[in-house]
CSV table of C-alpha atoms in Angstrom, one decimal:
chain,number,residue,atom,x,y,z
A,1,UNK,CA,-18.5,-40.3,-50.9
A,2,UNK,CA,-18.0,-40.6,-47.2
A,3,UNK,CA,-16.5,-37.2,-45.7
A,4,UNK,CA,-13.3,-38.1,-44.2
A,5,UNK,CA,-11.8,-36.2,-41.2
A,6,UNK,CA,-8.1,-35.6,-41.8
A,7,UNK,CA,-5.8,-34.5,-39.0
A,8,UNK,CA,-5.8,-31.0,-40.7
A,9,UNK,CA,-9.5,-30.6,-40.8
A,10,UNK,CA,-10.0,-31.9,-37.1
A,11,UNK,CA,-7.4,-29.4,-35.9
A,12,UNK,CA,-9.1,-26.5,-38.0
A,13,UNK,CA,-12.5,-27.5,-36.6
A,14,UNK,CA,-11.2,-27.8,-33.1
A,15,UNK,CA,-9.5,-24.3,-33.4
A,16,UNK,CA,-12.5,-22.8,-34.9
A,17,UNK,CA,-14.7,-24.2,-32.0
A,18,UNK,CA,-12.1,-22.9,-29.5
A,19,UNK,CA,-12.2,-19.4,-31.1
A,20,UNK,CA,-15.9,-19.1,-30.9
A,21,UNK,CA,-15.8,-20.1,-27.3
A,22,UNK,CA,-13.2,-17.6,-26.6
A,23,UNK,CA,-15.0,-15.0,-28.5
A,24,UNK,CA,-18.2,-15.5,-26.2
A,25,UNK,CA,-16.1,-15.3,-23.1
A,26,UNK,CA,-14.0,-12.4,-24.4
A,27,UNK,CA,-16.0,-9.8,-22.4
A,28,UNK,CA,-15.6,-11.8,-19.3
A,29,UNK,CA,-11.9,-12.3,-19.9
A,30,UNK,CA,-11.3,-8.7,-20.6
A,31,UNK,CA,-13.3,-7.7,-17.5
A,32,UNK,CA,-11.1,-10.1,-15.5
A,33,UNK,CA,-8.0,-8.6,-17.2
A,34,UNK,CA,-6.7,-12.0,-17.8
A,35,UNK,CA,-6.4,-11.8,-21.6
A,36,UNK,CA,-2.8,-10.4,-21.6
A,37,UNK,CA,-2.1,-10.6,-17.8
A,38,UNK,CA,-2.4,-6.8,-17.4
A,39,UNK,CA,-4.6,-4.6,-15.2
A,40,UNK,CA,-8.1,-3.7,-16.2
A,41,UNK,CA,-9.0,0.0,-16.0
A,42,UNK,CA,-12.2,2.0,-16.4
A,43,UNK,CA,-12.6,5.2,-18.6
A,44,UNK,CA,-15.3,7.8,-17.3
A,45,UNK,CA,-16.3,10.1,-20.0
A,46,UNK,CA,-17.4,13.0,-17.7
A,47,UNK,CA,-19.2,14.8,-20.7
A,48,UNK,CA,-21.7,11.9,-20.8
A,49,UNK,CA,-22.7,11.8,-17.1
A,50,UNK,CA,-26.0,13.3,-16.3
A,51,UNK,CA,-25.8,12.7,-12.6
A,52,UNK,CA,-28.8,10.4,-12.3
A,53,UNK,CA,-27.3,8.5,-9.6
A,54,UNK,CA,-28.1,5.1,-11.1
A,55,UNK,CA,-24.6,4.0,-10.5
A,56,UNK,CA,-24.7,5.1,-6.9
A,57,UNK,CA,-27.7,3.1,-6.2
A,58,UNK,CA,-26.6,0.0,-8.2
A,59,UNK,CA,-23.3,0.2,-6.1
A,60,UNK,CA,-25.3,0.3,-2.8
A,61,UNK,CA,-27.6,-2.6,-3.9
A,62,UNK,CA,-24.7,-4.8,-5.0
A,63,UNK,CA,-22.5,-4.2,-2.0
A,64,UNK,CA,-25.1,-3.9,0.7
A,65,UNK,CA,-24.1,-7.3,2.1
A,66,UNK,CA,-20.6,-6.2,2.6
A,67,UNK,CA,-21.6,-3.0,4.6
A,68,UNK,CA,-20.6,-2.9,8.3
A,69,UNK,CA,-23.0,-4.2,10.9
A,70,UNK,CA,-21.4,-2.7,14.1
A,71,UNK,CA,-21.9,-3.8,17.7
A,72,UNK,CA,-23.3,-1.0,20.0
A,73,UNK,CA,-22.3,0.4,22.3
A,74,UNK,CA,-18.9,0.7,21.0
A,75,UNK,CA,-16.1,-0.4,23.4
A,76,UNK,CA,-14.3,2.5,25.3
A,77,UNK,CA,-11.2,3.5,23.6
A,78,UNK,CA,-8.0,4.8,25.2
A,79,UNK,CA,-6.6,7.3,25.4
A,80,UNK,CA,-9.9,9.3,25.8
A,81,UNK,CA,-9.3,11.6,22.6
A,82,UNK,CA,-9.7,8.5,20.3
A,83,UNK,CA,-13.0,9.1,18.5
A,84,UNK,CA,-15.3,6.5,17.4
A,85,UNK,CA,-16.6,6.9,13.8
A,86,UNK,CA,-20.2,5.9,13.3
A,87,UNK,CA,-22.0,5.9,9.8
A,88,UNK,CA,-24.6,3.2,10.9
A,89,UNK,CA,-27.2,5.7,11.6
A,90,UNK,CA,-26.5,7.8,8.4
A,91,UNK,CA,-26.5,5.0,5.8
A,92,UNK,CA,-28.6,7.0,3.5
A,93,UNK,CA,-26.0,9.6,3.1
A,94,UNK,CA,-25.0,9.7,-0.8
A,95,UNK,CA,-23.4,12.9,-1.1
A,96,UNK,CA,-20.1,11.9,0.0
A,97,UNK,CA,-17.9,8.6,0.5
A,98,UNK,CA,-18.8,6.7,3.6
A,99,UNK,CA,-18.7,3.2,4.8
A,100,UNK,CA,-22.1,2.6,3.5
A,101,UNK,CA,-21.5,4.6,0.2
A,102,UNK,CA,-18.6,3.8,-2.0
A,103,UNK,CA,-19.5,5.9,-5.0
A,104,UNK,CA,-21.0,9.3,-5.1
A,105,UNK,CA,-21.8,12.0,-7.7
A,106,UNK,CA,-19.5,15.1,-7.5
A,107,UNK,CA,-20.9,18.2,-9.4
A,108,UNK,CA,-19.1,21.2,-10.9
A,109,UNK,CA,-20.5,24.3,-12.5
A,110,UNK,CA,-18.2,25.5,-15.2
A,111,UNK,CA,-18.2,27.6,-18.2
A,112,UNK,CA,-17.9,25.8,-21.5
A,113,UNK,CA,-18.0,27.8,-24.7
A,114,UNK,CA,-19.3,30.8,-22.9
A,115,UNK,CA,-22.1,28.9,-21.4
A,116,UNK,CA,-22.5,27.8,-17.7
A,117,UNK,CA,-22.7,24.1,-17.5
A,118,UNK,CA,-23.1,21.6,-14.6
A,119,UNK,CA,-20.7,18.6,-15.0
A,120,UNK,CA,-21.3,15.6,-12.9
A,121,UNK,CA,-18.5,13.3,-12.1
A,122,UNK,CA,-18.9,9.7,-10.5
A,123,UNK,CA,-16.2,9.5,-7.6
A,124,UNK,CA,-14.8,6.4,-6.0
A,125,UNK,CA,-11.5,4.7,-5.4
A,126,UNK,CA,-9.1,5.5,-8.2
A,127,UNK,CA,-7.5,1.8,-7.9
A,128,UNK,CA,-3.9,3.1,-8.1
A,129,UNK,CA,-1.3,1.0,-10.2
A,130,UNK,CA,0.9,1.1,-7.1
A,131,UNK,CA,-1.5,1.6,-4.3
A,132,UNK,CA,-0.1,3.3,-1.2
A,133,UNK,CA,-3.2,2.0,0.9
A,134,UNK,CA,-2.3,-1.6,0.1
A,135,UNK,CA,1.6,-1.2,0.1
A,136,UNK,CA,1.7,0.7,3.5
A,137,UNK,CA,-1.0,-1.2,5.3
A,138,UNK,CA,0.8,-2.5,8.4
A,139,UNK,CA,-1.2,-5.4,8.8
A,140,UNK,CA,-1.8,-7.0,5.3
A,141,UNK,CA,-5.5,-6.1,5.3
A,142,UNK,CA,-5.3,-4.3,2.0
A,143,UNK,CA,-4.6,-6.2,-1.1
A,144,UNK,CA,-4.2,-5.7,-4.7
A,145,UNK,CA,-5.4,-8.3,-7.2
A,146,UNK,CA,-3.6,-9.3,-10.2
A,147,UNK,CA,-6.2,-7.4,-12.3
A,148,UNK,CA,-5.2,-4.1,-10.5
A,149,UNK,CA,-8.1,-4.0,-8.2
A,150,UNK,CA,-7.1,-2.8,-4.6
A,151,UNK,CA,-9.6,-4.0,-1.8
A,152,UNK,CA,-9.6,-4.1,1.9
A,153,UNK,CA,-10.3,-7.3,3.6
A,154,UNK,CA,-12.9,-6.5,6.2
A,155,UNK,CA,-12.2,-9.7,8.3
A,156,UNK,CA,-8.5,-8.6,8.8
A,157,UNK,CA,-8.6,-4.8,8.8
A,158,UNK,CA,-8.2,-3.2,12.4
A,159,UNK,CA,-9.4,0.4,11.4
A,160,UNK,CA,-6.3,2.2,12.1
A,161,UNK,CA,-6.9,4.3,9.1
A,162,UNK,CA,-3.5,4.5,7.8
A,163,UNK,CA,-4.9,3.6,4.3
A,164,UNK,CA,-6.8,6.8,4.5
A,165,UNK,CA,-4.1,8.9,5.6
A,166,UNK,CA,-1.6,7.7,2.8
A,167,UNK,CA,-4.2,7.8,0.3
A,168,UNK,CA,-3.8,11.0,-2.0
A,169,UNK,CA,-7.6,11.2,-2.3
A,170,UNK,CA,-8.3,10.0,1.3
A,171,UNK,CA,-10.8,7.4,0.0
A,172,UNK,CA,-11.3,4.8,2.6
A,173,UNK,CA,-13.8,5.4,5.2
A,174,UNK,CA,-14.0,4.1,8.7
A,175,UNK,CA,-16.7,2.5,10.7
A,176,UNK,CA,-16.2,1.8,14.3
A,177,UNK,CA,-17.6,-1.2,16.4
A,178,UNK,CA,-17.0,-4.0,13.6
A,179,UNK,CA,-14.1,-6.2,12.9
A,180,UNK,CA,-11.2,-8.1,14.1
A,181,UNK,CA,-10.2,-5.3,16.7
A,182,UNK,CA,-13.1,-6.4,18.9
A,183,UNK,CA,-11.7,-9.6,19.5
A,184,UNK,CA,-8.1,-8.3,20.2
A,185,UNK,CA,-7.7,-5.3,22.3
A,186,UNK,CA,-10.6,-3.0,21.5
A,187,UNK,CA,-9.7,-0.5,24.1
A,188,UNK,CA,-6.0,0.0,23.0
A,189,UNK,CA,-5.7,-0.9,19.4
A,190,UNK,CA,-7.7,-0.5,16.1
A,191,UNK,CA,-11.1,1.3,15.7
A,192,UNK,CA,-13.1,-0.7,13.3
A,193,UNK,CA,-12.8,-1.4,9.6
A,194,UNK,CA,-12.1,0.7,6.7
A,195,UNK,CA,-14.3,0.5,3.6
A,196,UNK,CA,-14.1,1.5,-0.1
A,197,UNK,CA,-14.9,0.5,-3.6
A,198,UNK,CA,-13.4,-2.9,-4.4
A,199,UNK,CA,-14.6,-2.4,-8.1
A,200,UNK,CA,-17.0,-5.4,-7.7
A,201,UNK,CA,-14.2,-7.8,-7.8
A,202,UNK,CA,-16.4,-10.8,-7.2
A,203,UNK,CA,-18.7,-9.9,-10.0
A,204,UNK,CA,-15.6,-9.5,-12.1
A,205,UNK,CA,-14.3,-12.9,-11.1
A,206,UNK,CA,-17.5,-14.3,-12.5
A,207,UNK,CA,-17.1,-12.6,-15.8
A,208,UNK,CA,-19.6,-9.9,-14.8
A,209,UNK,CA,-18.9,-6.1,-15.0
A,210,UNK,CA,-19.0,-3.7,-12.0
A,211,UNK,CA,-22.6,-2.8,-10.9
A,212,UNK,CA,-21.9,1.0,-11.6
A,213,UNK,CA,-21.0,0.3,-15.2
A,214,UNK,CA,-23.9,-1.9,-15.8
A,215,UNK,CA,-26.4,0.3,-14.4
A,216,UNK,CA,-25.3,3.5,-16.1
A,217,UNK,CA,-27.9,4.5,-18.8
A,218,UNK,CA,-25.5,6.9,-20.5
A,219,UNK,CA,-22.5,4.4,-20.9
A,220,UNK,CA,-20.3,6.9,-19.1
A,221,UNK,CA,-17.9,4.2,-18.0
A,222,UNK,CA,-16.1,1.6,-20.2
A,223,UNK,CA,-13.9,-1.1,-18.9
A,224,UNK,CA,-10.9,-3.0,-20.4
A,225,UNK,CA,-7.3,-3.7,-20.3
A,226,UNK,CA,-5.5,-0.6,-19.1
A,227,UNK,CA,-3.5,0.1,-22.3
A,228,UNK,CA,-6.7,-0.2,-24.5
A,229,UNK,CA,-8.5,2.0,-22.0
A,230,UNK,CA,-5.7,4.6,-22.1
A,231,UNK,CA,-5.8,4.5,-25.9
A,232,UNK,CA,-9.6,5.1,-25.9
A,233,UNK,CA,-9.1,7.9,-23.5
A,234,UNK,CA,-6.6,9.7,-25.6
A,235,UNK,CA,-8.9,9.3,-28.7
A,236,UNK,CA,-11.8,10.7,-26.7
A,237,UNK,CA,-9.9,13.5,-25.4
A,238,UNK,CA,-8.5,14.2,-28.7
A,239,UNK,CA,-12.2,14.2,-30.1
A,240,UNK,CA,-13.6,16.6,-27.6
A,241,UNK,CA,-10.4,18.7,-27.2
A,242,UNK,CA,-10.5,17.4,-23.7
A,243,UNK,CA,-8.3,16.4,-20.7
A,244,UNK,CA,-7.2,13.3,-19.0
A,245,UNK,CA,-6.9,12.7,-15.1
A,246,UNK,CA,-5.7,9.4,-13.6
A,247,UNK,CA,-3.1,8.2,-16.3
A,248,UNK,CA,-0.2,9.6,-14.4
A,249,UNK,CA,-1.8,10.6,-11.0
A,250,UNK,CA,0.0,9.0,-8.1
A,251,UNK,CA,2.2,7.3,-10.6
A,252,UNK,CA,-0.7,6.0,-12.6
A,253,UNK,CA,-4.2,4.7,-11.6
A,254,UNK,CA,-6.8,2.4,-13.2
A,255,UNK,CA,-9.3,5.0,-13.3
A,256,UNK,CA,-9.3,7.2,-16.1
A,257,UNK,CA,-11.4,10.4,-16.4
A,258,UNK,CA,-11.8,12.4,-19.6
A,259,UNK,CA,-13.2,15.8,-19.3
A,260,UNK,CA,-14.1,18.7,-21.7
A,261,UNK,CA,-12.7,21.1,-19.2
A,262,UNK,CA,-9.2,21.2,-17.5
A,263,UNK,CA,-9.1,19.3,-14.3
A,264,UNK,CA,-7.4,21.9,-12.3
A,265,UNK,CA,-10.6,24.2,-13.2
A,266,UNK,CA,-12.9,21.3,-12.2
A,267,UNK,CA,-11.0,21.0,-9.0
A,268,UNK,CA,-11.4,24.6,-8.1
A,269,UNK,CA,-15.1,24.5,-8.2
A,270,UNK,CA,-16.0,21.1,-6.7
A,271,UNK,CA,-16.7,20.6,-3.1
A,272,UNK,CA,-13.9,19.0,-1.4
A,273,UNK,CA,-13.4,17.8,2.0
A,274,UNK,CA,-14.0,14.7,4.1
A,275,UNK,CA,-15.3,11.9,1.8
A,276,UNK,CA,-15.2,14.4,-0.9
A,277,UNK,CA,-12.0,13.8,-3.0
A,278,UNK,CA,-10.1,16.5,-5.0
A,279,UNK,CA,-9.2,16.5,-8.7
A,280,UNK,CA,-5.7,18.1,-8.3
A,281,UNK,CA,-2.5,16.8,-9.8
A,282,UNK,CA,-1.0,14.0,-7.5
A,283,UNK,CA,2.7,13.0,-7.6
A,284,UNK,CA,3.6,9.4,-7.0
A,285,UNK,CA,3.4,8.8,-3.3
A,286,UNK,CA,5.5,5.6,-3.5
A,287,UNK,CA,8.3,7.2,-5.6
A,288,UNK,CA,10.6,8.2,-2.9
A,289,UNK,CA,10.3,4.9,-1.0
A,290,UNK,CA,11.0,3.1,-4.4
A,291,UNK,CA,13.9,5.1,-5.2
A,292,UNK,CA,15.3,4.4,-1.7
A,293,UNK,CA,14.6,0.7,-2.3
A,294,UNK,CA,16.7,0.8,-5.2
A,295,UNK,CA,19.6,2.5,-3.4
A,296,UNK,CA,19.3,-0.2,-0.6
A,297,UNK,CA,20.7,-2.7,-3.0
A,298,UNK,CA,24.1,-0.8,-2.6
A,299,UNK,CA,24.1,-1.1,1.2
A,300,UNK,CA,25.6,-4.7,1.0
A,301,UNK,CA,28.1,-3.5,-1.7
A,302,UNK,CA,29.2,-0.6,0.7
A,303,UNK,CA,29.6,-3.3,3.6
A,304,UNK,CA,31.7,-5.5,1.5
A,305,UNK,CA,33.9,-2.6,0.2
A,306,UNK,CA,34.5,-1.2,3.8
A,307,UNK,CA,35.5,-4.6,5.2
A,308,UNK,CA,37.7,-5.2,2.1
A,309,UNK,CA,39.3,-1.7,2.7
A,310,UNK,CA,40.1,-2.5,6.2
A,311,UNK,CA,41.5,-5.9,5.3
A,312,UNK,CA,43.7,-4.2,2.6
A,313,UNK,CA,44.9,-1.5,5.1
A,314,UNK,CA,45.8,-3.9,7.9
A,315,UNK,CA,47.7,-6.2,5.3
A,316,UNK,CA,49.4,-3.2,3.8
A,317,UNK,CA,50.6,-2.0,7.3
A,318,UNK,CA,51.8,-5.6,8.1
A,319,UNK,CA,53.9,-5.6,5.2
B,1,UNK,CA,37.0,-0.7,24.2
B,2,UNK,CA,38.8,0.7,21.4
B,3,UNK,CA,37.7,3.9,19.7
B,4,UNK,CA,36.8,1.8,16.5
B,5,UNK,CA,34.7,-0.4,18.3
B,6,UNK,CA,33.1,2.4,20.3
B,7,UNK,CA,32.1,4.1,16.9
B,8,UNK,CA,30.6,0.8,15.7
B,9,UNK,CA,28.7,0.5,18.9
B,10,UNK,CA,27.0,3.8,19.0
B,11,UNK,CA,26.4,3.6,15.1
B,12,UNK,CA,24.5,0.4,15.8
B,13,UNK,CA,22.5,1.9,18.7
B,14,UNK,CA,21.6,5.0,16.7
B,15,UNK,CA,20.6,2.8,13.7
B,16,UNK,CA,18.5,0.4,15.8
B,17,UNK,CA,16.8,3.3,17.7
B,18,UNK,CA,15.6,5.0,14.6
B,19,UNK,CA,14.7,1.8,13.0
B,20,UNK,CA,12.5,0.9,16.1
B,21,UNK,CA,11.0,4.3,16.1
B,22,UNK,CA,10.2,4.4,12.4
B,23,UNK,CA,9.1,0.8,12.3
B,24,UNK,CA,6.6,1.3,15.0
B,25,UNK,CA,5.7,4.6,13.2
B,26,UNK,CA,4.5,2.2,10.4
B,27,UNK,CA,1.6,1.7,12.7
B,28,UNK,CA,-1.0,4.2,13.5
B,29,UNK,CA,-0.1,4.5,17.1
B,30,UNK,CA,2.0,7.7,17.7
B,31,UNK,CA,-0.9,9.9,16.8
B,32,UNK,CA,-3.4,7.9,18.7
B,33,UNK,CA,-1.2,7.8,21.7
B,34,UNK,CA,-0.4,11.7,21.3
B,35,UNK,CA,3.3,10.8,21.3
B,36,UNK,CA,3.4,12.7,18.0
B,37,UNK,CA,2.0,15.9,20.0
B,38,UNK,CA,5.1,16.0,21.8
B,39,UNK,CA,7.2,18.9,20.5
B,40,UNK,CA,9.8,17.7,18.0
B,41,UNK,CA,8.2,14.2,17.7
B,42,UNK,CA,5.4,15.2,15.1
B,43,UNK,CA,7.4,13.5,12.4
B,44,UNK,CA,6.6,10.2,13.9
B,45,UNK,CA,2.9,10.4,12.6
B,46,UNK,CA,4.1,11.3,9.1
B,47,UNK,CA,3.9,7.8,7.4
B,48,UNK,CA,5.9,8.9,4.3
B,49,UNK,CA,8.5,10.5,6.4
B,50,UNK,CA,9.0,7.5,8.7
B,51,UNK,CA,8.5,5.1,5.8
B,52,UNK,CA,11.6,6.9,4.0
B,53,UNK,CA,13.7,7.0,7.2
B,54,UNK,CA,13.1,3.3,7.9
B,55,UNK,CA,14.5,2.6,4.4
B,56,UNK,CA,17.4,4.8,5.0
B,57,UNK,CA,18.4,3.3,8.5
B,58,UNK,CA,17.6,-0.2,7.0
B,59,UNK,CA,20.1,0.5,4.3
B,60,UNK,CA,22.7,1.5,7.2
B,61,UNK,CA,21.9,-1.7,9.0
B,62,UNK,CA,22.4,-3.8,6.1
B,63,UNK,CA,25.9,-2.1,5.3
B,64,UNK,CA,27.0,-2.4,8.9
B,65,UNK,CA,25.9,-6.0,9.1
B,66,UNK,CA,27.7,-6.9,6.0
B,67,UNK,CA,30.8,-5.1,6.9
B,68,UNK,CA,30.8,-6.7,10.5
B,69,UNK,CA,30.4,-10.1,8.9
B,70,UNK,CA,33.3,-9.8,6.4
B,71,UNK,CA,35.4,-8.0,9.1
B,72,UNK,CA,34.9,-11.0,11.3
B,73,UNK,CA,35.5,-13.6,8.7
B,74,UNK,CA,38.7,-12.0,7.2
B,75,UNK,CA,40.2,-10.2,10.3
B,76,UNK,CA,38.2,-10.4,13.6
B,77,UNK,CA,37.9,-14.4,14.2
B,78,UNK,CA,41.7,-14.5,14.7
B,79,UNK,CA,41.4,-12.4,18.0
B,80,UNK,CA,37.7,-12.7,19.0
B,81,UNK,CA,35.0,-15.2,19.3
B,82,UNK,CA,31.5,-14.8,18.7
B,83,UNK,CA,29.2,-15.6,21.8
B,84,UNK,CA,25.9,-17.4,21.8
B,85,UNK,CA,24.5,-14.0,22.4
B,86,UNK,CA,26.2,-12.7,19.3
B,87,UNK,CA,24.7,-15.7,17.3
B,88,UNK,CA,21.3,-15.0,18.8
B,89,UNK,CA,21.4,-11.3,17.8
B,90,UNK,CA,23.0,-12.0,14.6
B,91,UNK,CA,20.1,-14.6,13.5
B,92,UNK,CA,17.4,-11.9,14.7
B,93,UNK,CA,18.9,-9.3,12.6
B,94,UNK,CA,19.4,-11.6,9.6
B,95,UNK,CA,15.6,-12.5,10.1
B,96,UNK,CA,14.7,-8.8,10.2
B,97,UNK,CA,16.7,-7.9,7.0
B,98,UNK,CA,15.2,-10.9,5.2
B,99,UNK,CA,11.6,-10.2,6.1
B,100,UNK,CA,12.1,-6.5,5.7
B,101,UNK,CA,13.7,-6.9,2.2
B,102,UNK,CA,10.9,-9.0,1.2
B,103,UNK,CA,8.4,-6.2,2.3
B,104,UNK,CA,10.6,-3.6,0.4
B,105,UNK,CA,10.3,-5.8,-2.6
B,106,UNK,CA,6.6,-6.0,-2.2
B,107,UNK,CA,6.1,-2.4,-2.2
B,108,UNK,CA,7.7,-2.0,-5.7
B,109,UNK,CA,5.1,-1.3,-8.5
B,110,UNK,CA,3.7,-4.5,-10.0
B,111,UNK,CA,4.8,-6.8,-7.3
B,112,UNK,CA,2.0,-8.7,-5.8
B,113,UNK,CA,2.1,-11.2,-2.9
B,114,UNK,CA,-0.7,-13.3,-1.4
B,115,UNK,CA,-2.4,-11.5,1.1
B,116,UNK,CA,-1.5,-14.3,3.8
B,117,UNK,CA,2.1,-13.9,2.8
B,118,UNK,CA,1.9,-10.1,3.5
B,119,UNK,CA,0.3,-10.6,7.0
B,120,UNK,CA,2.9,-13.3,7.8
B,121,UNK,CA,5.8,-11.1,6.9
B,122,UNK,CA,4.4,-8.1,8.8
B,123,UNK,CA,3.9,-10.3,11.8
B,124,UNK,CA,7.2,-11.9,11.5
B,125,UNK,CA,9.0,-8.6,11.2
B,126,UNK,CA,7.3,-7.2,14.2
B,127,UNK,CA,7.8,-10.3,16.4
B,128,UNK,CA,11.6,-10.4,15.5
B,129,UNK,CA,11.8,-6.6,16.3
B,130,UNK,CA,10.2,-7.2,19.7
B,131,UNK,CA,12.3,-10.2,20.3
B,132,UNK,CA,15.6,-8.2,19.6
B,133,UNK,CA,14.4,-5.3,21.7
B,134,UNK,CA,13.6,-7.6,24.8
B,135,UNK,CA,16.8,-9.6,24.3
B,136,UNK,CA,18.9,-6.7,24.0
B,137,UNK,CA,17.5,-5.2,27.3
B,138,UNK,CA,18.4,-8.6,28.8
B,139,UNK,CA,22.0,-8.7,27.4
B,140,UNK,CA,22.4,-5.1,28.6
B,141,UNK,CA,21.2,-6.0,32.1
B,142,UNK,CA,23.3,-9.1,32.4
B,143,UNK,CA,26.3,-7.5,30.6
B,144,UNK,CA,26.5,-10.3,27.9
B,145,UNK,CA,28.5,-9.3,24.8
B,146,UNK,CA,28.5,-10.1,21.2
B,147,UNK,CA,32.0,-11.4,21.1
B,148,UNK,CA,34.9,-12.3,23.5
B,149,UNK,CA,38.5,-12.0,23.0
């Protein structure tokens, strides 16, 4: 008997085929954060990190083409106190964030179960849910992608470093002598380009995972939709009786750390300073602005009420 | 000029002055040019302070603009006429409110604009502000008014 293709079997076969294709590309979709239209986040299990720096070197390899190639000598800048920031002769620095090093390993010696232990922590941009670097950039050079990645467009950035000032962790780093400011008024406005982790956005677009995650031999990092990552983070924290950082910091970030020791303890022992971000609690930087934005809705109402009151008052006096 | 009109005028001047200062404060220029080093002006280099103040004075400008618009529609047009100067300034302020409002909306969590849209909005807001400032200086020198009786 000849097999017959009914409409039902055709649809069933088509759906099965579609499902298998979808399954094979599910990792790519998850990485792109497109499955349910929500941001993707990374989970970093600090207890697994051995500080081998594989992630640091992988980051440098993959992003080398994006690193600045400044023109020297730098244009004279006015007023005289404006300083050039030049990392082009220190590209091998890996113990802090620089325009040539977007990820570094921070270390903290802490006591766990009565034993002195060194914890190592990969540090880079936190990719905030509502990133002040993006929202407050006066030039539109910093952008947030719909998968939650924030990045700085090197061709547009003027290097004013406002993004660094408003970042609670002071993440973006400046290189002078490169970028659009050279073509405008190099003496009077701008000072280069700001650089930071863009969480390998172009790799993610292609369905690949960020280089730092791929290179890690200890599987310190996990990537996925933010709600799933948060769920995993809470389960992990519960299993090790640990602590979470990044879930609520600055109103929430897409980088979630889980540590066996409290973060305020870690923060007290890590080396902090320029290019070396802290691990302190951070309140939502954009909260005041967003509350005022909500209050702004009342402004036209106040105007209408004022005019109506005057109109009513005049008519009453006329009567 | 009646007392009521003087109050409105000075309120407008204060609002525009602070909006201009805090608006330019969104760019990293006050620190670079050491204006923030002048005693009492350090706050101009504090981005979160100037950001909040810009929102507050923008709210005042919106409230004042809406008030004056309806005041003119319901009461004022019987006794005064808007001059071409008034229309030009009104359009500029409307443009500033629209571009500013779109940027305020952009700053809310979860709101994403195309990068080119952000750059266009930023530049439009800045150009409108500069245009209003220069035009205001011109009308001040030439004694041109918003309305005539």
